[in-house]
mmCIF file of C-alpha atoms in Angstrom:
data_model
loop_
_atom_site.group_PDB
_atom_site.id
_atom_site.type_symbol
_atom_site.label_atom_id
_atom_site.label_comp_id
_atom_site.label_asym_id
_atom_site.label_seq_id
_atom_site.Cartn_x
_atom_site.Cartn_y
_atom_site.Cartn_z
ATOM 1 C CA MET G 1115 101.689 -18.004 -23.268
ATOM 2 C CA GLU G 1116 104.601 -18.021 -20.920
ATOM 3 C CA ASN G 1117 104.374 -20.968 -18.128
ATOM 4 C CA LYS G 1118 105.345 -18.433 -15.438
ATOM 5 C CA LYS G 1119 102.185 -16.301 -16.080
ATOM 6 C CA THR G 1120 99.413 -16.358 -13.527
ATOM 7 C CA CYS G 1121 95.649 -15.661 -14.257
ATOM 8 C CA ILE G 1122 93.571 -15.239 -10.915
ATOM 9 C CA VAL G 1123 89.918 -15.598 -11.225
ATOM 10 C CA ILE G 1124 87.453 -14.118 -8.097
ATOM 11 C CA GLY G 1125 84.362 -15.822 -8.190
ATOM 12 C CA ALA G 1126 83.792 -19.567 -8.826
ATOM 13 C CA SER G 1127 80.221 -19.671 -10.109
ATOM 14 C CA HIS G 1128 79.208 -19.958 -13.839
ATOM 15 C CA ALA G 1129 81.081 -16.975 -15.098
ATOM 16 C CA GLY G 1130 84.642 -17.892 -13.129
ATOM 17 C CA VAL G 1131 84.281 -21.515 -13.593
ATOM 18 C CA ASN G 1132 83.582 -21.384 -17.465
ATOM 19 C CA PHE G 1133 86.315 -18.976 -17.745
ATOM 20 C CA ALA G 1134 88.868 -20.837 -16.162
ATOM 21 C CA PHE G 1135 87.991 -23.922 -18.355
ATOM 22 C CA SER G 1136 88.005 -21.730 -21.651
ATOM 23 C CA LEU G 1137 91.279 -19.991 -20.847
ATOM 24 C CA ARG G 1138 92.874 -23.292 -20.460
ATOM 25 C CA ARG G 1139 91.205 -24.635 -23.874
ATOM 26 C CA GLU G 1140 92.340 -21.356 -25.460
ATOM 27 C CA GLY G 1141 95.867 -22.079 -24.821
ATOM 28 C CA TRP G 1142 96.763 -20.416 -21.661
ATOM 29 C CA ALA G 1143 99.759 -22.235 -20.342
ATOM 30 C CA GLY G 1144 100.316 -20.705 -16.937
ATOM 31 C CA ASP G 1145 98.668 -21.015 -13.591
ATOM 32 C CA ILE G 1146 94.731 -20.576 -13.387
ATOM 33 C CA ILE G 1147 93.609 -19.810 -9.652
ATOM 34 C CA LEU G 1148 90.220 -19.462 -8.701
ATOM 35 C CA TYR G 1149 89.039 -17.908 -5.260
ATOM 36 C CA ASP G 1150 85.502 -18.079 -3.776
ATOM 37 C CA SER G 1151 83.961 -17.225 -0.144
ATOM 38 C CA ASP G 1152 81.463 -20.217 -0.645
ATOM 39 C CA PRO G 1153 83.352 -23.434 0.647
ATOM 40 C CA MET G 1154 81.181 -25.784 -1.635
ATOM 41 C CA LEU G 1155 82.366 -26.817 -5.067
ATOM 42 C CA PRO G 1156 81.107 -24.628 -7.640
ATOM 43 C CA TYR G 1157 77.493 -25.492 -8.636
ATOM 44 C CA HIS G 1158 74.594 -24.799 -11.014
ATOM 45 C CA ARG G 1159 72.622 -21.876 -9.605
ATOM 46 C CA PRO G 1160 69.277 -21.860 -11.560
ATOM 47 C CA PRO G 1161 68.122 -25.186 -10.048
ATOM 48 C CA LEU G 1162 68.247 -23.779 -6.607
ATOM 49 C CA SER G 1163 64.669 -22.343 -6.768
ATOM 50 C CA LYS G 1164 63.491 -25.334 -8.494
ATOM 51 C CA ALA G 1165 64.848 -28.710 -8.759
ATOM 52 C CA TYR G 1166 67.152 -28.504 -6.022
ATOM 53 C CA LEU G 1167 64.682 -27.048 -3.695
ATOM 54 C CA THR G 1168 62.262 -29.761 -4.218
ATOM 55 C CA SER G 1169 64.430 -32.854 -4.362
ATOM 56 C CA ASP G 1170 66.476 -34.710 -1.720
ATOM 57 C CA ASP G 1171 69.423 -34.540 -3.929
ATOM 58 C CA GLY G 1172 72.860 -33.186 -2.319
ATOM 59 C CA ILE G 1173 74.650 -30.508 -4.226
ATOM 60 C CA GLU G 1174 77.040 -32.902 -5.833
ATOM 61 C CA LYS G 1175 74.113 -33.610 -8.322
ATOM 62 C CA ASN G 1176 74.383 -29.885 -9.497
ATOM 63 C CA LEU G 1177 78.045 -29.489 -9.691
ATOM 64 C CA LEU G 1178 79.383 -27.240 -12.702
ATOM 65 C CA LYS G 1179 82.542 -29.568 -12.998
ATOM 66 C CA SER G 1180 83.670 -32.570 -10.968
ATOM 67 C CA ALA G 1181 86.755 -32.004 -8.665
ATOM 68 C CA GLU G 1182 88.991 -34.211 -10.759
ATOM 69 C CA SER G 1183 88.096 -31.907 -13.681
ATOM 70 C CA TYR G 1184 89.938 -28.964 -12.121
ATOM 71 C CA ASP G 1185 92.644 -31.189 -11.230
ATOM 72 C CA LYS G 1186 93.047 -32.595 -14.972
ATOM 73 C CA GLU G 1187 93.130 -29.076 -16.279
ATOM 74 C CA GLY G 1188 95.632 -27.816 -13.789
ATOM 75 C CA ILE G 1189 93.162 -25.113 -12.307
ATOM 76 C CA THR G 1190 93.620 -24.337 -8.470
ATOM 77 C CA LEU G 1191 90.344 -23.988 -6.570
ATOM 78 C CA ASN G 1192 90.588 -21.984 -3.229
ATOM 79 C CA LEU G 1193 87.026 -22.306 -1.779
ATOM 80 C CA GLY G 1194 86.020 -20.696 1.532
ATOM 81 C CA VAL G 1195 88.547 -18.021 0.985
ATOM 82 C CA SER G 1196 87.501 -14.305 0.787
ATOM 83 C CA VAL G 1197 89.420 -11.695 -1.145
ATOM 84 C CA ARG G 1198 89.981 -8.372 0.755
ATOM 85 C CA THR G 1199 91.224 -5.926 -1.902
ATOM 86 C CA ILE G 1200 92.818 -5.611 -5.256
ATOM 87 C CA ASP G 1201 96.192 -3.544 -5.576
ATOM 88 C CA PRO G 1202 96.578 -3.200 -9.462
ATOM 89 C CA SER G 1203 99.812 -1.075 -8.743
ATOM 90 C CA GLN G 1204 101.454 -4.103 -7.473
ATOM 91 C CA LYS G 1205 99.469 -6.527 -9.431
ATOM 92 C CA ASN G 1206 98.352 -8.049 -6.166
ATOM 93 C CA ILE G 1207 95.047 -9.486 -4.397
ATOM 94 C CA ILE G 1208 95.048 -9.408 -0.578
ATOM 95 C CA LEU G 1209 93.057 -12.129 0.922
ATOM 96 C CA GLY G 1210 91.060 -12.214 4.118
ATOM 97 C CA ASP G 1211 93.913 -13.380 6.092
ATOM 98 C CA GLY G 1212 96.224 -10.572 4.737
ATOM 99 C CA SER G 1213 98.168 -12.725 2.662
ATOM 100 C CA LYS G 1214 99.080 -11.696 -1.234
ATOM 101 C CA GLN G 1215 98.853 -13.317 -4.390
ATOM 102 C CA LYS G 1216 100.351 -12.068 -7.682
ATOM 103 C CA TYR G 1217 98.735 -12.091 -10.955
ATOM 104 C CA ASP G 1218 99.598 -11.214 -14.466
ATOM 105 C CA LYS G 1219 95.854 -11.194 -15.418
ATOM 106 C CA LEU G 1220 92.982 -10.928 -13.142
ATOM 107 C CA VAL G 1221 89.338 -11.733 -13.994
ATOM 108 C CA ILE G 1222 86.468 -10.516 -11.421
ATOM 109 C CA ALA G 1223 83.484 -12.772 -11.418
ATOM 110 C CA THR G 1224 82.073 -11.535 -8.111
ATOM 111 C CA GLY G 1225 78.025 -11.669 -9.426
ATOM 112 C CA ALA G 1226 75.779 -10.336 -6.894
ATOM 113 C CA ARG G 1227 74.106 -10.633 -3.479
ATOM 114 C CA PRO G 1228 70.483 -10.545 -2.595
ATOM 115 C CA ILE G 1229 69.038 -7.460 -1.161
ATOM 116 C CA MET G 1230 67.722 -7.614 2.258
ATOM 117 C CA PRO G 1231 65.473 -4.477 2.376
ATOM 118 C CA PRO G 1232 65.145 -2.384 5.637
ATOM 119 C CA ILE G 1233 62.085 -3.795 6.796
ATOM 120 C CA ALA G 1234 61.700 -3.100 10.544
ATOM 121 C CA GLY G 1235 61.923 -6.344 12.424
ATOM 122 C CA LEU G 1236 63.305 -8.382 9.572
ATOM 123 C CA ALA G 1237 67.094 -8.392 10.347
ATOM 124 C CA ASN G 1238 66.749 -9.971 13.822
ATOM 125 C CA CYS G 1239 63.791 -12.204 12.775
ATOM 126 C CA ASN G 1240 64.611 -16.072 12.677
ATOM 127 C CA ASN G 1241 63.675 -18.145 9.713
ATOM 128 C CA VAL G 1242 64.129 -15.512 7.183
ATOM 129 C CA PHE G 1243 66.044 -16.520 3.906
ATOM 130 C CA PRO G 1244 67.139 -15.092 0.624
ATOM 131 C CA LEU G 1245 67.638 -17.722 -2.139
ATOM 132 C CA ARG G 1246 71.152 -17.032 -3.645
ATOM 133 C CA THR G 1247 73.086 -20.036 -2.431
ATOM 134 C CA ALA G 1248 73.044 -23.693 -1.845
ATOM 135 C CA ALA G 1249 73.420 -23.199 1.604
ATOM 136 C CA ASP G 1250 70.232 -20.873 1.523
ATOM 137 C CA VAL G 1251 68.254 -23.773 0.232
ATOM 138 C CA THR G 1252 69.330 -26.529 2.577
ATOM 139 C CA GLU G 1253 68.185 -24.117 5.354
ATOM 140 C CA ILE G 1254 64.947 -23.487 3.614
ATOM 141 C CA ARG G 1255 64.351 -27.111 3.172
ATOM 142 C CA ASN G 1256 65.042 -27.924 6.659
ATOM 143 C CA THR G 1257 63.306 -25.409 8.350
ATOM 144 C CA LEU G 1258 60.221 -26.326 6.102
ATOM 145 C CA GLU G 1259 60.374 -29.930 7.184
ATOM 146 C CA ARG G 1260 60.456 -28.700 11.185
ATOM 147 C CA SER G 1261 57.686 -26.397 10.729
ATOM 148 C CA ASN G 1262 53.893 -27.768 11.611
ATOM 149 C CA LYS G 1263 51.963 -25.267 9.773
ATOM 150 C CA LYS G 1264 54.363 -24.570 6.904
ATOM 151 C CA ARG G 1265 52.831 -21.158 6.327
ATOM 152 C CA VAL G 1266 55.659 -19.239 4.207
ATOM 153 C CA VAL G 1267 55.383 -15.678 2.853
ATOM 154 C CA VAL G 1268 57.255 -14.683 -0.061
ATOM 155 C CA ILE G 1269 58.316 -11.098 -0.036
ATOM 156 C CA GLY G 1270 58.821 -10.130 -4.130
ATOM 157 C CA GLY G 1271 56.990 -11.392 -7.055
ATOM 158 C CA GLY G 1272 59.890 -11.589 -9.619
ATOM 159 C CA TYR G 1273 60.786 -14.795 -11.255
ATOM 160 C CA ILE G 1274 62.994 -16.065 -8.316
ATOM 161 C CA GLY G 1275 59.929 -15.362 -5.620
ATOM 162 C CA LEU G 1276 57.508 -17.066 -8.080
ATOM 163 C CA GLU G 1277 59.754 -19.791 -8.723
ATOM 164 C CA THR G 1278 60.485 -20.568 -5.133
ATOM 165 C CA ALA G 1279 56.554 -20.185 -4.201
ATOM 166 C CA ALA G 1280 55.869 -22.897 -7.042
ATOM 167 C CA SER G 1281 58.429 -25.187 -5.536
ATOM 168 C CA LEU G 1282 57.537 -24.739 -1.844
ATOM 169 C CA LYS G 1283 53.957 -25.388 -2.721
ATOM 170 C CA LYS G 1284 55.152 -28.480 -4.215
ATOM 171 C CA LEU G 1285 56.481 -29.414 -0.969
ATOM 172 C CA GLY G 1286 53.386 -28.762 0.948
ATOM 173 C CA ALA G 1287 53.809 -25.347 2.294
ATOM 174 C CA SER G 1288 50.788 -22.804 2.403
ATOM 175 C CA VAL G 1289 52.442 -19.804 0.371
ATOM 176 C CA THR G 1290 51.679 -16.323 0.209
ATOM 177 C CA VAL G 1291 53.488 -13.829 -2.158
ATOM 178 C CA LEU G 1292 53.402 -10.241 -1.416
ATOM 179 C CA GLU G 1293 54.448 -7.887 -4.312
ATOM 180 C CA ARG G 1294 54.912 -4.215 -3.818
ATOM 181 C CA GLU G 1295 54.135 -3.077 -7.518
ATOM 182 C CA GLU G 1296 50.610 -3.130 -9.088
ATOM 183 C CA ARG G 1297 51.488 -6.274 -10.718
ATOM 184 C CA ILE G 1298 54.060 -9.030 -10.715
ATOM 185 C CA LEU G 1299 56.877 -9.058 -12.886
ATOM 186 C CA SER G 1300 56.142 -5.450 -13.768
ATOM 187 C CA ARG G 1301 59.665 -4.514 -14.563
ATOM 188 C CA VAL G 1302 60.353 -7.529 -17.167
ATOM 189 C CA THR G 1303 57.438 -8.199 -18.682
ATOM 190 C CA ALA G 1304 53.988 -7.262 -20.343
ATOM 191 C CA PRO G 1305 50.813 -6.972 -18.331
ATOM 192 C CA GLU G 1306 49.306 -9.985 -20.319
ATOM 193 C CA MET G 1307 52.085 -12.107 -18.816
ATOM 194 C CA SER G 1308 51.537 -10.778 -15.363
ATOM 195 C CA THR G 1309 47.919 -11.530 -15.380
ATOM 196 C CA PHE G 1310 48.927 -14.978 -16.885
ATOM 197 C CA PHE G 1311 51.266 -15.971 -13.971
ATOM 198 C CA GLN G 1312 49.126 -14.503 -11.275
ATOM 199 C CA LYS G 1313 46.058 -16.883 -12.368
ATOM 200 C CA LEU G 1314 48.711 -19.856 -12.927
ATOM 201 C CA HIS G 1315 49.676 -19.476 -9.074
ATOM 202 C CA ALA G 1316 46.187 -18.850 -7.780
ATOM 203 C CA ASP G 1317 44.975 -22.122 -9.870
ATOM 204 C CA ASN G 1318 47.897 -24.091 -7.941
ATOM 205 C CA GLY G 1319 46.595 -22.749 -4.568
ATOM 206 C CA VAL G 1320 49.320 -19.928 -4.086
ATOM 207 C CA GLU G 1321 47.753 -16.549 -2.969
ATOM 208 C CA VAL G 1322 49.793 -13.689 -4.902
ATOM 209 C CA LEU G 1323 48.987 -10.369 -3.657
ATOM 210 C CA THR G 1324 49.939 -6.940 -5.349
ATOM 211 C CA SER G 1325 50.341 -3.566 -4.145
ATOM 212 C CA LYS G 1326 51.401 -4.848 -0.921
ATOM 213 C CA ASN G 1327 54.172 -2.762 0.653
ATOM 214 C CA VAL G 1328 55.687 -4.635 3.536
ATOM 215 C CA VAL G 1329 56.537 -2.310 6.311
ATOM 216 C CA ARG G 1330 57.572 -4.434 9.352
ATOM 217 C CA ILE G 1331 57.892 -7.993 10.862
ATOM 218 C CA GLU G 1332 56.258 -8.591 14.244
ATOM 219 C CA TRP G 1333 57.448 -11.695 15.888
ATOM 220 C CA ASN G 1334 57.989 -13.802 18.862
ATOM 221 C CA SER G 1335 59.295 -17.521 19.016
ATOM 222 C CA GLU G 1336 56.097 -18.760 18.424
ATOM 223 C CA GLU G 1337 54.735 -16.586 15.662
ATOM 224 C CA LYS G 1338 55.437 -14.096 12.914
ATOM 225 C CA GLU G 1339 53.430 -11.528 11.187
ATOM 226 C CA VAL G 1340 54.111 -9.775 8.056
ATOM 227 C CA ILE G 1341 52.431 -6.523 7.886
ATOM 228 C CA CYS G 1342 52.169 -4.015 4.834
ATOM 229 C CA ASP G 1343 51.507 -0.463 4.923
ATOM 230 C CA ASP G 1344 47.924 -1.011 4.180
ATOM 231 C CA GLY G 1345 47.304 -2.642 7.534
ATOM 232 C CA THR G 1346 47.006 -5.993 6.337
ATOM 233 C CA SER G 1347 49.079 -8.824 7.847
ATOM 234 C CA TYR G 1348 49.955 -12.258 6.912
ATOM 235 C CA PRO G 1349 51.135 -15.177 9.489
ATOM 236 C CA ALA G 1350 54.160 -16.801 8.726
ATOM 237 C CA ASP G 1351 56.500 -19.672 9.770
ATOM 238 C CA MET G 1352 59.171 -18.810 7.277
ATOM 239 C CA ILE G 1353 59.782 -15.702 5.216
ATOM 240 C CA ILE G 1354 61.600 -15.731 1.809
ATOM 241 C CA VAL G 1355 62.818 -12.618 0.590
ATOM 242 C CA GLY G 1356 63.095 -12.301 -3.298
ATOM 243 C CA VAL G 1357 63.255 -8.276 -3.837
ATOM 244 C CA GLY G 1358 66.318 -8.053 -6.242
ATOM 245 C CA ILE G 1359 70.229 -8.225 -6.191
ATOM 246 C CA LEU G 1360 73.184 -5.755 -5.549
ATOM 247 C CA VAL G 1361 76.167 -5.909 -7.575
ATOM 248 C CA ASN G 1362 79.113 -7.323 -5.843
ATOM 249 C CA LYS G 1363 81.588 -4.389 -6.809
ATOM 250 C CA GLU G 1364 83.585 -3.316 -3.730
ATOM 251 C CA LEU G 1365 86.819 -5.253 -5.164
ATOM 252 C CA ALA G 1366 86.321 -3.240 -8.249
ATOM 253 C CA VAL G 1367 86.079 0.061 -6.458
ATOM 254 C CA SER G 1368 89.077 -0.816 -4.327
ATOM 255 C CA ALA G 1369 90.896 -1.380 -7.817
ATOM 256 C CA GLY G 1370 89.863 2.071 -9.064
ATOM 257 C CA LEU G 1371 88.078 0.672 -12.052
ATOM 258 C CA THR G 1372 85.288 2.511 -13.791
ATOM 259 C CA ILE G 1373 81.637 1.602 -12.124
ATOM 260 C CA GLU G 1374 78.365 2.330 -13.873
ATOM 261 C CA ASN G 1375 75.515 0.235 -12.996
ATOM 262 C CA GLY G 1376 77.997 -2.490 -12.374
ATOM 263 C CA ILE G 1377 81.641 -3.046 -13.611
ATOM 264 C CA LYS G 1378 82.022 -1.232 -16.918
ATOM 265 C CA VAL G 1379 83.573 -3.486 -19.435
ATOM 266 C CA ASP G 1380 84.471 -3.110 -23.291
ATOM 267 C CA ALA G 1381 83.443 -5.815 -26.218
ATOM 268 C CA THR G 1382 86.234 -8.055 -24.864
ATOM 269 C CA ALA G 1383 85.176 -7.924 -21.221
ATOM 270 C CA LYS G 1384 88.119 -5.818 -20.353
ATOM 271 C CA THR G 1385 87.675 -3.092 -17.584
ATOM 272 C CA SER G 1386 89.477 0.442 -17.410
ATOM 273 C CA ASP G 1387 92.650 -1.535 -16.286
ATOM 274 C CA ASP G 1388 93.975 -3.487 -19.347
ATOM 275 C CA ASP G 1389 95.152 -6.214 -16.934
ATOM 276 C CA ILE G 1390 91.828 -6.784 -15.382
ATOM 277 C CA TYR G 1391 88.685 -8.428 -16.929
ATOM 278 C CA ALA G 1392 85.088 -8.585 -15.574
ATOM 279 C CA ILE G 1393 82.358 -11.187 -16.311
ATOM 280 C CA GLY G 1394 78.954 -12.106 -15.426
ATOM 281 C CA ASP G 1395 76.046 -10.526 -13.557
ATOM 282 C CA CYS G 1396 78.429 -8.002 -12.173
ATOM 283 C CA THR G 1397 79.262 -6.222 -15.437
ATOM 284 C CA PHE G 1398 77.856 -3.313 -17.336
ATOM 285 C CA HIS G 1399 78.545 -4.099 -21.016
ATOM 286 C CA TYR G 1400 77.611 -2.655 -24.422
ATOM 287 C CA ASN G 1401 75.122 -4.767 -26.283
ATOM 288 C CA PRO G 1402 75.687 -4.036 -30.026
ATOM 289 C CA HIS G 1403 72.181 -5.348 -31.426
ATOM 290 C CA TYR G 1404 70.268 -3.080 -28.808
ATOM 291 C CA LYS G 1405 72.849 -0.346 -29.168
ATOM 292 C CA ARG G 1406 73.193 0.435 -25.346
ATOM 293 C CA TYR G 1407 74.757 -0.550 -22.285
ATOM 294 C CA ILE G 1408 73.191 -3.208 -20.132
ATOM 295 C CA ARG G 1409 73.590 -5.461 -17.130
ATOM 296 C CA LEU G 1410 72.113 -8.888 -17.156
ATOM 297 C CA GLU G 1411 71.382 -11.363 -14.558
ATOM 298 C CA SER G 1412 71.653 -14.675 -16.475
ATOM 299 C CA VAL G 1413 73.766 -17.710 -16.672
ATOM 300 C CA GLN G 1414 73.918 -17.092 -20.609
ATOM 301 C CA ASN G 1415 75.366 -13.834 -20.152
ATOM 302 C CA ALA G 1416 78.059 -15.401 -17.656
ATOM 303 C CA VAL G 1417 79.143 -18.053 -19.988
ATOM 304 C CA ASP G 1418 79.168 -15.989 -23.182
ATOM 305 C CA GLN G 1419 81.403 -13.414 -21.471
ATOM 306 C CA ALA G 1420 83.649 -16.006 -19.913
ATOM 307 C CA LYS G 1421 84.322 -17.233 -23.503
ATOM 308 C CA VAL G 1422 85.065 -13.827 -24.916
ATOM 309 C CA ALA G 1423 87.323 -13.031 -22.085
ATOM 310 C CA ALA G 1424 89.314 -16.105 -22.199
ATOM 311 C CA ALA G 1425 90.129 -15.672 -25.911
ATOM 312 C CA ALA G 1426 90.824 -11.990 -25.635
ATOM 313 C CA ILE G 1427 93.396 -12.764 -23.028
ATOM 314 C CA CYS G 1428 95.034 -15.179 -25.003
ATOM 315 C CA GLY G 1429 95.387 -12.472 -27.728
ATOM 316 C CA LYS G 1430 92.568 -13.828 -30.170
ATOM 317 C CA GLU G 1431 90.013 -11.657 -31.914
ATOM 318 C CA ALA G 1432 86.814 -11.698 -29.570
ATOM 319 C CA LYS G 1433 83.883 -9.465 -29.033
ATOM 320 C CA TYR G 1434 80.784 -10.150 -27.160
ATOM 321 C CA ASP G 1435 77.812 -9.948 -29.544
ATOM 322 C CA THR G 1436 74.833 -12.213 -28.012
ATOM 323 C CA ILE G 1437 71.228 -11.855 -27.792
ATOM 324 C CA PRO G 1438 70.056 -12.480 -24.245
ATOM 325 C CA TRP G 1439 68.191 -15.298 -23.246
ATOM 326 C CA PHE G 1440 66.654 -16.457 -20.025
ATOM 327 C CA TRP G 1441 63.771 -19.147 -18.711
ATOM 328 C CA SER G 1442 61.683 -19.891 -15.878
ATOM 329 C CA ASP G 1443 60.077 -23.243 -14.663
ATOM 330 C CA GLN G 1444 57.030 -22.960 -12.669
ATOM 331 C CA TYR G 1445 54.857 -25.850 -11.762
ATOM 332 C CA ASP G 1446 54.543 -27.789 -15.350
ATOM 333 C CA LEU G 1447 55.130 -24.602 -17.278
ATOM 334 C CA LYS G 1448 58.372 -23.686 -19.051
ATOM 335 C CA LEU G 1449 58.618 -19.984 -19.994
ATOM 336 C CA GLN G 1450 61.518 -19.213 -22.487
ATOM 337 C CA MET G 1451 62.392 -15.458 -23.207
ATOM 338 C CA VAL G 1452 64.685 -14.061 -25.665
ATOM 339 C CA GLY G 1453 65.723 -10.400 -26.268
ATOM 340 C CA LEU G 1454 65.038 -7.504 -24.133
ATOM 341 C CA SER G 1455 61.571 -6.087 -23.915
ATOM 342 C CA GLU G 1456 62.285 -2.536 -22.387
ATOM 343 C CA GLY G 1457 61.144 0.518 -24.653
ATOM 344 C CA TYR G 1458 58.296 -1.723 -26.416
ATOM 345 C CA ASP G 1459 55.537 0.123 -27.936
ATOM 346 C CA LYS G 1460 53.447 -2.640 -29.122
ATOM 347 C CA VAL G 1461 52.369 -6.236 -27.619
ATOM 348 C CA LEU G 1462 51.036 -9.015 -29.698
ATOM 349 C CA VAL G 1463 49.840 -12.358 -28.122
ATOM 350 C CA ARG G 1464 49.794 -15.393 -30.303
ATOM 351 C CA ASN G 1465 47.518 -18.001 -28.585
ATOM 352 C CA GLU G 1466 48.116 -21.789 -30.180
ATOM 353 C CA SER G 1467 44.628 -22.947 -30.654
ATOM 354 C CA ASN G 1468 42.404 -23.623 -27.307
ATOM 355 C CA ASP G 1469 45.642 -24.361 -25.471
ATOM 356 C CA ASN G 1470 45.957 -21.413 -22.691
ATOM 357 C CA LYS G 1471 48.941 -23.164 -21.482
ATOM 358 C CA SER G 1472 50.727 -22.509 -24.831
ATOM 359 C CA PHE G 1473 51.191 -19.276 -25.893
ATOM 360 C CA SER G 1474 53.701 -16.364 -26.832
ATOM 361 C CA VAL G 1475 54.197 -12.771 -26.236
ATOM 362 C CA TRP G 1476 55.933 -10.690 -29.074
ATOM 363 C CA TYR G 1477 57.232 -7.248 -28.140
ATOM 364 C CA PHE G 1478 57.794 -4.520 -30.944
ATOM 365 C CA LYS G 1479 59.281 -1.170 -30.966
ATOM 366 C CA GLU G 1480 58.574 0.950 -34.256
ATOM 367 C CA GLY G 1481 57.830 -2.391 -36.107
ATOM 368 C CA SER G 1482 61.159 -3.929 -34.990
ATOM 369 C CA LEU G 1483 60.806 -7.036 -32.674
ATOM 370 C CA LEU G 1484 62.610 -6.561 -29.612
ATOM 371 C CA ALA G 1485 61.752 -9.908 -27.540
ATOM 372 C CA VAL G 1486 59.624 -13.009 -27.325
ATOM 373 C CA ASP G 1487 58.199 -14.722 -23.948
ATOM 374 C CA ALA G 1488 57.337 -18.244 -25.077
ATOM 375 C CA VAL G 1489 55.102 -20.316 -22.658
ATOM 376 C CA ASN G 1490 55.462 -23.880 -23.455
ATOM 377 C CA ASN G 1491 56.253 -22.999 -26.973
ATOM 378 C CA ALA G 1492 59.768 -23.782 -28.037
ATOM 379 C CA LYS G 1493 58.889 -23.055 -31.730
ATOM 380 C CA ALA G 1494 58.251 -19.376 -30.795
ATOM 381 C CA TYR G 1495 61.060 -19.144 -28.955
ATOM 382 C CA VAL G 1496 63.322 -20.217 -31.732
ATOM 383 C CA TYR G 1497 61.643 -18.251 -34.543
ATOM 384 C CA GLY G 1498 61.700 -15.242 -32.411
ATOM 385 C CA THR G 1499 65.523 -15.789 -31.708
ATOM 386 C CA LYS G 1500 65.795 -15.898 -35.672
ATOM 387 C CA PHE G 1501 63.884 -12.670 -36.257
ATOM 388 C CA ILE G 1502 65.631 -10.603 -33.623
ATOM 389 C CA LYS G 1503 69.129 -11.760 -35.018
ATOM 390 C CA SER G 1504 68.030 -11.100 -38.565
ATOM 391 C CA GLY G 1505 66.102 -8.096 -38.032
ATOM 392 C CA GLU G 1506 63.434 -9.150 -40.642
ATOM 393 C CA ARG G 1507 60.249 -7.383 -40.346
ATOM 394 C CA ILE G 1508 57.027 -9.501 -39.278
ATOM 395 C CA ASP G 1509 53.566 -8.787 -40.337
ATOM 396 C CA PRO G 1510 51.691 -8.522 -37.109
ATOM 397 C CA LEU G 1511 48.204 -9.939 -38.879
ATOM 398 C CA LYS G 1512 50.235 -12.694 -40.237
ATOM 399 C CA LEU G 1513 51.382 -13.506 -36.693
ATOM 400 C CA ILE G 1514 48.396 -13.755 -34.758
ATOM 401 C CA ASP G 1515 46.534 -15.676 -37.781
ATOM 402 C CA LEU G 1516 46.119 -19.179 -36.612
ATOM 403 C CA GLY G 1517 45.156 -20.136 -40.102
ATOM 404 C CA LEU G 1518 48.565 -19.969 -41.235
ATOM 405 C CA GLU G 1519 51.251 -22.542 -40.740
ATOM 406 C CA PHE G 1520 53.373 -21.192 -37.944
ATOM 407 C CA LYS G 1521 56.960 -21.044 -39.725
ATOM 408 C CA PRO G 1522 59.199 -17.925 -40.308
ATOM 409 C CA ALA G 1523 58.476 -17.582 -44.183
ATOM 410 C CA ASN G 1524 54.719 -17.303 -43.509
ATOM 411 C CA LEU G 1525 55.329 -14.384 -40.999
ATOM 412 C CA LEU G 1526 57.558 -12.034 -42.871
ATOM 413 C CA ALA G 1527 55.909 -8.430 -44.053
ATOM 414 C CA GLU G 1528 55.768 -8.079 -47.687
#
């Protein structure tokens, strides 16, 4: 690569940072410049709702890379800097102050932002927080410390809402989770998992209520009431909003890129512009295993796409072909998920002996394994990953037979 070439990365979270370091490893000798509106050194996001929220550690304990690492690799960080627009005809980005920066290759890693729903009274209410950045977590911790009654209402019963609820309970808060759907995690998991997690939170003193559509917030300086459309209301000193995200696609739109449930990219993470790539939560990409386009909100996807894009920009053969995986920590429980369960027509639950906190849920479609949710069961997660990748068929009766030794060879269909 010519030393004069410049690669700009917009977004310095998992995708952007991993891309920058991968690009240098792949042999890019020119400039690498990262821009991010967050003024803090790039940090790990998953601990925000878990370990970072419940500890007294500063964000320096959760950095993706040390400040020295960027200097060592010749990667320029521009933090607390916004990008206003992209001009692909001139191969420029225009910054918030109006200045311009030329690029030869551009990578969009802008991620997503939390949805703040149009609930009456929410926008002007104090002590209302999403949980997306380190600054959000710091504000949540400080607000909880100042609160006398420590009553928290979490709007949204997805993984972020439930993880935050568990962490706040550990900090001594009284927590109520309000979920609009008939069950928590309804969009991402089977009813068996929803029931398990609802009971888990109840056993730990967190009230999780479903079919609760929040319609307005009534508040004054002393008191807040979260009111649902069935007339029920819940007092709160603090409100956490975890109802989903919106893709940060505005810069891609300004560049005239193809948008479809995110920034559409090919197998190398390249957009409809040959000199612009996109990676991470903001992308809509093809997964060859599931034979469809998907958009994933996961660190794994961000890191994998970053590596693929870096190799492709440096002229190497690289294509995205990864089985998605995720995790969630709540209380003393670790949930590991592999695959995508959407479209399943059969669910099998394997309980490990009498341990009701170690089990796995296996999702099938037309006999093929789609996904596995493993609760405190790393072995099921590993085996599930193996079967999804290989496409080998599992005998359902063998899977749930606790008399058989739990190993891949014993689970295969004959």
